[in-house]
Amino acid sequence: MTEVSGAARQVILAFADDEHLIGQQHTEWIGVAPFLEEDLAFASIGQDELGHAASLLEILVGSKDADIDALAFFRQAPEWRSCQLVEQTLPEWGDTLIRHWLYDSAEELRWQLFHGSSVTALAQVSERALSEERFHRQHADALLDVLLVADGARERLLGSVHRVLPTALTMFDGVVEEPQAISEGVVLGPLAGLRPEWQARVSTRFGAIDWDSVASPTPTQRTARHADFAPLLSRMLEVFDLDRTAAW
């Protein structure tokens, strides 16, 4: 376990919560994705994201699985620092695919903020994660390359882009303690500072976006949960709640 400040803890926790929930969202498509290849791809990507979450939580609590699980699962809703994009349930496959691309495009930029972090373990985790994230982006791009030129698919996917974009902007909402973490060298800059480059990537991939017309959510510094959060957490705890003292 690495000793970290309170500000560092909140910044790390926000990223861990995002990675945890996007991994969970991916796993819920196993067996119900449109075709077998995507079942397997989302299972693999989800496993990677859950692994990243565990690595980040290990910095905070140490390497014992029970301690990681306690922090990962057994907090009250106000104690989570996930963004609403990863909390939202998206029943449409097109929306899920677009979330995958939007999230991973921002995630690459976000890991880069930890290069040279004053928290050595965090810098090390970022190096490993960036090498894995390259394959996640390749997967999303390869699928979009096919679908965006297919009859009817482009229009449906562009509709998904416009539906998901407002909630996607919650990724750039930093925690209250972010300025302190920046001053401590934990992170190189604010999440909001990543938004212009990410928006440029989105416009390059999907065509010009009228960003002024995208309804930006009111910043909450990650203290407000999406309406879908409670049922998502309930699904995540289904096995744990059979017996929280058991070693599964």
mmCIF file of C-alpha atoms in Angstrom:
data_model
loop_
_atom_site.group_PDB
_atom_site.id
_atom_site.type_symbol
_atom_site.label_atom_id
_atom_site.label_comp_id
_atom_site.label_asym_id
_atom_site.label_seq_id
_atom_site.Cartn_x
_atom_site.Cartn_y
_atom_site.Cartn_z
ATOM 1 C CA MET A 1 0.000 0.000 0.000
ATOM 2 C CA THR A 2 1.258 3.464 -0.906
ATOM 3 C CA GLU A 3 0.671 6.316 1.534
ATOM 4 C CA VAL A 4 -1.332 8.982 -0.275
ATOM 5 C CA SER A 5 -2.928 12.254 0.713
ATOM 6 C CA GLY A 6 -6.664 12.758 1.000
ATOM 7 C CA ALA A 7 -6.692 14.650 -2.290
ATOM 8 C CA ALA A 8 -4.754 11.906 -4.074
ATOM 9 C CA ARG A 9 -7.147 9.329 -2.668
ATOM 10 C CA GLN A 10 -10.190 11.051 -4.135
ATOM 11 C CA VAL A 11 -8.623 11.482 -7.583
ATOM 12 C CA ILE A 12 -7.542 7.839 -7.660
ATOM 13 C CA LEU A 13 -10.906 6.673 -6.366
ATOM 14 C CA ALA A 14 -12.735 8.580 -9.108
ATOM 15 C CA PHE A 15 -10.726 6.811 -11.795
ATOM 16 C CA ALA A 16 -11.053 3.435 -10.086
ATOM 17 C CA ASP A 17 -14.829 3.844 -9.834
ATOM 18 C CA ASP A 18 -15.076 4.744 -13.516
ATOM 19 C CA GLU A 19 -12.966 1.749 -14.531
ATOM 20 C CA HIS A 20 -14.928 -0.540 -12.219
ATOM 21 C CA LEU A 21 -18.335 0.446 -13.535
ATOM 22 C CA ILE A 22 -17.423 0.566 -17.225
ATOM 23 C CA GLY A 23 -15.982 -2.923 -16.782
ATOM 24 C CA GLN A 24 -19.221 -4.045 -15.148
ATOM 25 C CA GLN A 25 -21.281 -2.482 -17.947
ATOM 26 C CA HIS A 26 -19.212 -4.342 -20.543
ATOM 27 C CA THR A 27 -19.633 -7.681 -18.792
ATOM 28 C CA GLU A 28 -23.405 -7.330 -18.859
ATOM 29 C CA TRP A 29 -23.275 -7.737 -22.651
ATOM 30 C CA ILE A 30 -21.738 -11.208 -22.415
ATOM 31 C CA GLY A 31 -24.159 -13.611 -24.051
ATOM 32 C CA VAL A 32 -26.443 -10.884 -25.400
ATOM 33 C CA ALA A 33 -24.184 -8.911 -27.755
ATOM 34 C CA PRO A 34 -25.239 -9.063 -31.423
ATOM 35 C CA PHE A 35 -22.672 -11.705 -32.329
ATOM 36 C CA LEU A 36 -20.228 -14.062 -30.623
ATOM 37 C CA GLU A 37 -17.113 -12.054 -31.450
ATOM 38 C CA GLU A 38 -18.495 -9.098 -29.516
ATOM 39 C CA ASP A 39 -19.428 -11.324 -26.573
ATOM 40 C CA LEU A 40 -15.782 -12.316 -26.366
ATOM 41 C CA ALA A 41 -14.379 -8.854 -27.061
ATOM 42 C CA PHE A 42 -16.482 -7.124 -24.432
ATOM 43 C CA ALA A 43 -15.668 -9.852 -21.906
ATOM 44 C CA SER A 44 -11.956 -9.300 -22.493
ATOM 45 C CA ILE A 45 -12.169 -5.503 -22.422
ATOM 46 C CA GLY A 46 -14.363 -5.579 -19.325
ATOM 47 C CA GLN A 47 -11.837 -7.833 -17.585
ATOM 48 C CA ASP A 48 -9.051 -5.365 -18.406
ATOM 49 C CA GLU A 49 -11.023 -2.427 -17.015
ATOM 50 C CA LEU A 50 -11.840 -4.313 -13.825
ATOM 51 C CA GLY A 51 -8.148 -5.132 -13.516
ATOM 52 C CA HIS A 52 -7.276 -1.449 -13.838
ATOM 53 C CA ALA A 53 -9.806 -0.627 -11.130
ATOM 54 C CA ALA A 54 -8.281 -3.247 -8.828
ATOM 55 C CA SER A 55 -4.778 -1.877 -9.437
ATOM 56 C CA LEU A 56 -5.901 1.635 -8.559
ATOM 57 C CA LEU A 57 -7.706 0.469 -5.431
ATOM 58 C CA GLU A 58 -4.659 -1.527 -4.379
ATOM 59 C CA ILE A 59 -2.726 1.746 -4.191
ATOM 60 C CA LEU A 60 -5.254 2.897 -1.597
ATOM 61 C CA VAL A 61 -5.743 -0.205 0.545
ATOM 62 C CA GLY A 62 -2.988 -2.700 -0.212
ATOM 63 C CA SER A 63 -2.997 -6.031 -1.975
ATOM 64 C CA LYS A 64 -5.472 -8.048 0.088
ATOM 65 C CA ASP A 65 -8.459 -9.027 -2.047
ATOM 66 C CA ALA A 66 -10.866 -8.579 0.867
ATOM 67 C CA ASP A 67 -9.715 -4.992 1.399
ATOM 68 C CA ILE A 68 -9.997 -4.193 -2.307
ATOM 69 C CA ASP A 69 -13.480 -5.734 -2.434
ATOM 70 C CA ALA A 70 -14.600 -3.772 0.614
ATOM 71 C CA LEU A 71 -13.632 -0.475 -0.994
ATOM 72 C CA ALA A 72 -14.859 -1.521 -4.425
ATOM 73 C CA PHE A 73 -18.337 -2.602 -3.349
ATOM 74 C CA PHE A 74 -19.342 -1.717 0.180
ATOM 75 C CA ARG A 75 -19.695 2.049 0.120
ATOM 76 C CA GLN A 76 -22.833 4.129 0.283
ATOM 77 C CA ALA A 77 -23.885 5.848 -2.945
ATOM 78 C CA PRO A 78 -22.654 9.330 -1.892
ATOM 79 C CA GLU A 79 -19.171 7.884 -1.312
ATOM 80 C CA TRP A 80 -18.729 6.802 -4.936
ATOM 81 C CA ARG A 81 -16.899 9.118 -7.345
ATOM 82 C CA SER A 82 -17.877 7.585 -10.677
ATOM 83 C CA CYS A 83 -19.144 9.730 -13.536
ATOM 84 C CA GLN A 84 -22.710 9.318 -14.712
ATOM 85 C CA LEU A 85 -21.653 7.955 -18.119
ATOM 86 C CA VAL A 86 -20.484 4.692 -16.551
ATOM 87 C CA GLU A 87 -23.453 4.513 -14.175
ATOM 88 C CA GLN A 88 -26.066 4.773 -16.930
ATOM 89 C CA THR A 89 -27.664 1.600 -18.282
ATOM 90 C CA LEU A 90 -27.747 1.590 -22.082
ATOM 91 C CA PRO A 91 -30.011 -1.173 -23.399
ATOM 92 C CA GLU A 92 -29.317 -0.375 -27.071
ATOM 93 C CA TRP A 93 -26.218 -1.990 -28.584
ATOM 94 C CA GLY A 94 -25.426 1.060 -30.706
ATOM 95 C CA ASP A 95 -25.413 3.318 -27.646
ATOM 96 C CA THR A 96 -23.150 0.859 -25.835
ATOM 97 C CA LEU A 97 -20.683 0.723 -28.718
ATOM 98 C CA ILE A 98 -20.553 4.512 -28.872
ATOM 99 C CA ARG A 99 -20.026 4.717 -25.100
ATOM 100 C CA HIS A 100 -17.159 2.231 -25.492
ATOM 101 C CA TRP A 101 -15.469 4.464 -28.083
ATOM 102 C CA LEU A 102 -16.126 7.730 -26.254
ATOM 103 C CA TYR A 103 -14.933 6.368 -22.919
ATOM 104 C CA ASP A 104 -11.773 4.741 -24.226
ATOM 105 C CA SER A 105 -10.850 7.800 -26.259
ATOM 106 C CA ALA A 106 -10.996 9.893 -23.079
ATOM 107 C CA GLU A 107 -9.399 7.169 -20.980
ATOM 108 C CA GLU A 108 -6.180 7.283 -22.979
ATOM 109 C CA LEU A 109 -5.860 11.007 -22.291
ATOM 110 C CA ARG A 110 -6.707 10.476 -18.655
ATOM 111 C CA TRP A 111 -4.010 7.862 -18.056
ATOM 112 C CA GLN A 112 -1.496 10.237 -19.581
ATOM 113 C CA LEU A 113 -2.221 12.707 -16.777
ATOM 114 C CA PHE A 114 -0.484 10.306 -14.386
ATOM 115 C CA HIS A 115 2.822 10.170 -16.256
ATOM 116 C CA GLY A 116 5.456 11.178 -13.737
ATOM 117 C CA SER A 117 2.938 11.254 -10.889
ATOM 118 C CA SER A 118 4.350 11.928 -7.436
ATOM 119 C CA VAL A 119 2.585 8.703 -6.473
ATOM 120 C CA THR A 120 5.066 6.281 -8.017
ATOM 121 C CA ALA A 121 2.667 3.334 -8.010
ATOM 122 C CA LEU A 122 0.137 5.414 -9.926
ATOM 123 C CA ALA A 123 2.656 6.271 -12.631
ATOM 124 C CA GLN A 124 3.513 2.584 -12.947
ATOM 125 C CA VAL A 125 -0.123 1.525 -13.258
ATOM 126 C CA SER A 126 -0.662 4.153 -15.954
ATOM 127 C CA GLU A 127 2.159 2.736 -18.075
ATOM 128 C CA ARG A 128 0.684 -0.757 -17.984
ATOM 129 C CA ALA A 129 -2.854 0.448 -18.590
ATOM 130 C CA LEU A 130 -1.930 2.568 -21.610
ATOM 131 C CA SER A 131 -0.422 -0.456 -23.363
ATOM 132 C CA GLU A 132 -3.664 -2.402 -22.872
ATOM 133 C CA GLU A 133 -5.928 0.496 -23.786
ATOM 134 C CA ARG A 134 -4.428 0.642 -27.263
ATOM 135 C CA PHE A 135 -6.167 -2.661 -28.058
ATOM 136 C CA HIS A 136 -9.485 -1.426 -26.661
ATOM 137 C CA ARG A 137 -9.430 1.562 -29.006
ATOM 138 C CA GLN A 138 -8.408 -0.628 -31.920
ATOM 139 C CA HIS A 139 -11.409 -2.860 -31.266
ATOM 140 C CA ALA A 140 -13.864 0.022 -31.182
ATOM 141 C CA ASP A 141 -12.373 1.683 -34.249
ATOM 142 C CA ALA A 142 -12.322 -1.533 -36.282
ATOM 143 C CA LEU A 143 -16.009 -2.127 -35.622
ATOM 144 C CA LEU A 144 -16.929 1.472 -36.376
ATOM 145 C CA ASP A 145 -14.918 1.372 -39.610
ATOM 146 C CA VAL A 146 -17.267 -1.348 -40.815
ATOM 147 C CA LEU A 147 -20.533 -0.031 -39.431
ATOM 148 C CA LEU A 148 -20.176 3.641 -40.341
ATOM 149 C CA VAL A 149 -20.178 2.777 -44.052
ATOM 150 C CA ALA A 150 -22.953 0.150 -43.870
ATOM 151 C CA ASP A 151 -26.442 0.936 -45.164
ATOM 152 C CA GLY A 152 -28.531 2.410 -42.370
ATOM 153 C CA ALA A 153 -25.956 1.735 -39.679
ATOM 154 C CA ARG A 154 -24.269 5.121 -39.941
ATOM 155 C CA GLU A 155 -27.494 7.010 -39.240
ATOM 156 C CA ARG A 156 -28.293 4.799 -36.255
ATOM 157 C CA LEU A 157 -24.812 5.193 -34.807
ATOM 158 C CA LEU A 158 -24.807 8.954 -35.278
ATOM 159 C CA GLY A 159 -28.112 8.983 -33.419
ATOM 160 C CA SER A 160 -26.374 7.082 -30.630
ATOM 161 C CA VAL A 161 -23.555 9.639 -30.597
ATOM 162 C CA HIS A 162 -25.984 12.483 -30.019
ATOM 163 C CA ARG A 163 -27.878 10.532 -27.334
ATOM 164 C CA VAL A 164 -24.764 9.575 -25.386
ATOM 165 C CA LEU A 165 -22.695 12.761 -25.731
ATOM 166 C CA PRO A 166 -24.395 14.807 -22.974
ATOM 167 C CA THR A 167 -23.767 12.145 -20.351
ATOM 168 C CA ALA A 168 -20.282 11.498 -21.740
ATOM 169 C CA LEU A 169 -19.324 15.027 -20.740
ATOM 170 C CA THR A 170 -19.567 13.977 -17.081
ATOM 171 C CA MET A 171 -16.214 12.224 -17.598
ATOM 172 C CA PHE A 172 -14.530 15.623 -17.381
ATOM 173 C CA ASP A 173 -16.048 16.599 -14.045
ATOM 174 C CA GLY A 174 -13.247 16.543 -11.476
ATOM 175 C CA VAL A 175 -13.574 15.838 -7.768
ATOM 176 C CA VAL A 176 -13.540 18.650 -5.210
ATOM 177 C CA GLU A 177 -9.970 17.783 -4.235
ATOM 178 C CA GLU A 178 -8.590 17.828 -7.791
ATOM 179 C CA PRO A 179 -6.785 21.225 -7.514
ATOM 180 C CA GLN A 180 -4.975 20.041 -4.380
ATOM 181 C CA ALA A 181 -3.965 16.786 -6.093
ATOM 182 C CA ILE A 182 -2.566 18.789 -9.005
ATOM 183 C CA SER A 183 -0.545 20.982 -6.651
ATOM 184 C CA GLU A 184 0.854 17.826 -5.019
ATOM 185 C CA GLY A 185 1.972 16.447 -8.392
ATOM 186 C CA VAL A 186 -0.375 13.475 -8.179
ATOM 187 C CA VAL A 187 -1.922 14.355 -11.537
ATOM 188 C CA LEU A 188 -0.609 16.674 -14.252
ATOM 189 C CA GLY A 189 -3.786 18.662 -14.820
ATOM 190 C CA PRO A 190 -7.587 18.801 -14.486
ATOM 191 C CA LEU A 191 -9.974 16.443 -16.227
ATOM 192 C CA ALA A 192 -11.714 19.464 -17.772
ATOM 193 C CA GLY A 193 -8.482 20.292 -19.559
ATOM 194 C CA LEU A 194 -8.782 17.056 -21.569
ATOM 195 C CA ARG A 195 -12.148 17.971 -23.031
ATOM 196 C CA PRO A 196 -10.996 20.071 -26.035
ATOM 197 C CA GLU A 197 -8.691 17.354 -27.371
ATOM 198 C CA TRP A 198 -11.337 14.699 -26.775
ATOM 199 C CA GLN A 199 -13.964 16.784 -28.580
ATOM 200 C CA ALA A 200 -11.598 17.142 -31.528
ATOM 201 C CA ARG A 201 -11.230 13.351 -31.633
ATOM 202 C CA VAL A 202 -15.000 12.904 -31.550
ATOM 203 C CA SER A 203 -15.521 15.375 -34.394
ATOM 204 C CA THR A 204 -12.785 13.721 -36.456
ATOM 205 C CA ARG A 205 -14.367 10.289 -35.971
ATOM 206 C CA PHE A 206 -18.033 11.107 -36.417
ATOM 207 C CA GLY A 207 -18.105 14.377 -38.348
ATOM 208 C CA ALA A 208 -18.585 17.948 -37.221
ATOM 209 C CA ILE A 209 -20.394 18.263 -33.903
ATOM 210 C CA ASP A 210 -22.222 21.405 -32.874
ATOM 211 C CA TRP A 211 -20.850 21.310 -29.344
ATOM 212 C CA ASP A 212 -22.791 24.407 -28.340
ATOM 213 C CA SER A 213 -25.986 22.437 -28.846
ATOM 214 C CA VAL A 214 -24.883 19.502 -26.678
ATOM 215 C CA ALA A 215 -26.582 19.863 -23.315
ATOM 216 C CA SER A 216 -23.720 19.901 -20.842
ATOM 217 C CA PRO A 217 -24.732 18.497 -17.452
ATOM 218 C CA THR A 218 -24.337 20.708 -14.417
ATOM 219 C CA PRO A 219 -21.004 19.856 -12.751
ATOM 220 C CA THR A 220 -21.471 18.021 -9.448
ATOM 221 C CA GLN A 221 -17.803 17.137 -8.801
ATOM 222 C CA ARG A 222 -18.935 13.516 -8.943
ATOM 223 C CA THR A 223 -21.163 13.706 -5.877
ATOM 224 C CA ALA A 224 -24.498 12.995 -7.651
ATOM 225 C CA ARG A 225 -25.408 9.520 -8.835
ATOM 226 C CA HIS A 226 -27.352 8.662 -11.988
ATOM 227 C CA ALA A 227 -30.785 7.124 -11.493
ATOM 228 C CA ASP A 228 -29.409 3.846 -12.865
ATOM 229 C CA PHE A 229 -26.677 3.623 -10.227
ATOM 230 C CA ALA A 230 -28.704 1.923 -7.480
ATOM 231 C CA PRO A 231 -29.991 -0.960 -9.630
ATOM 232 C CA LEU A 232 -26.519 -1.377 -11.163
ATOM 233 C CA LEU A 233 -24.913 -1.690 -7.734
ATOM 234 C CA SER A 234 -27.644 -4.105 -6.666
ATOM 235 C CA ARG A 235 -26.818 -6.361 -9.629
ATOM 236 C CA MET A 236 -23.119 -6.160 -8.783
ATOM 237 C CA LEU A 237 -23.802 -7.289 -5.202
ATOM 238 C CA GLU A 238 -26.144 -10.183 -5.999
ATOM 239 C CA VAL A 239 -23.567 -12.876 -5.203
ATOM 240 C CA PHE A 240 -21.908 -10.988 -2.347
ATOM 241 C CA ASP A 241 -25.264 -10.496 -0.666
ATOM 242 C CA LEU A 242 -25.846 -14.250 -0.474
ATOM 243 C CA ASP A 243 -23.191 -14.253 2.262
ATOM 244 C CA ARG A 244 -20.811 -11.318 2.669
ATOM 245 C CA THR A 245 -18.599 -13.336 5.037
ATOM 246 C CA ALA A 246 -18.040 -16.203 2.580
ATOM 247 C CA ALA A 247 -14.841 -16.752 0.598
ATOM 248 C CA TRP A 248 -16.156 -17.376 -2.889
#
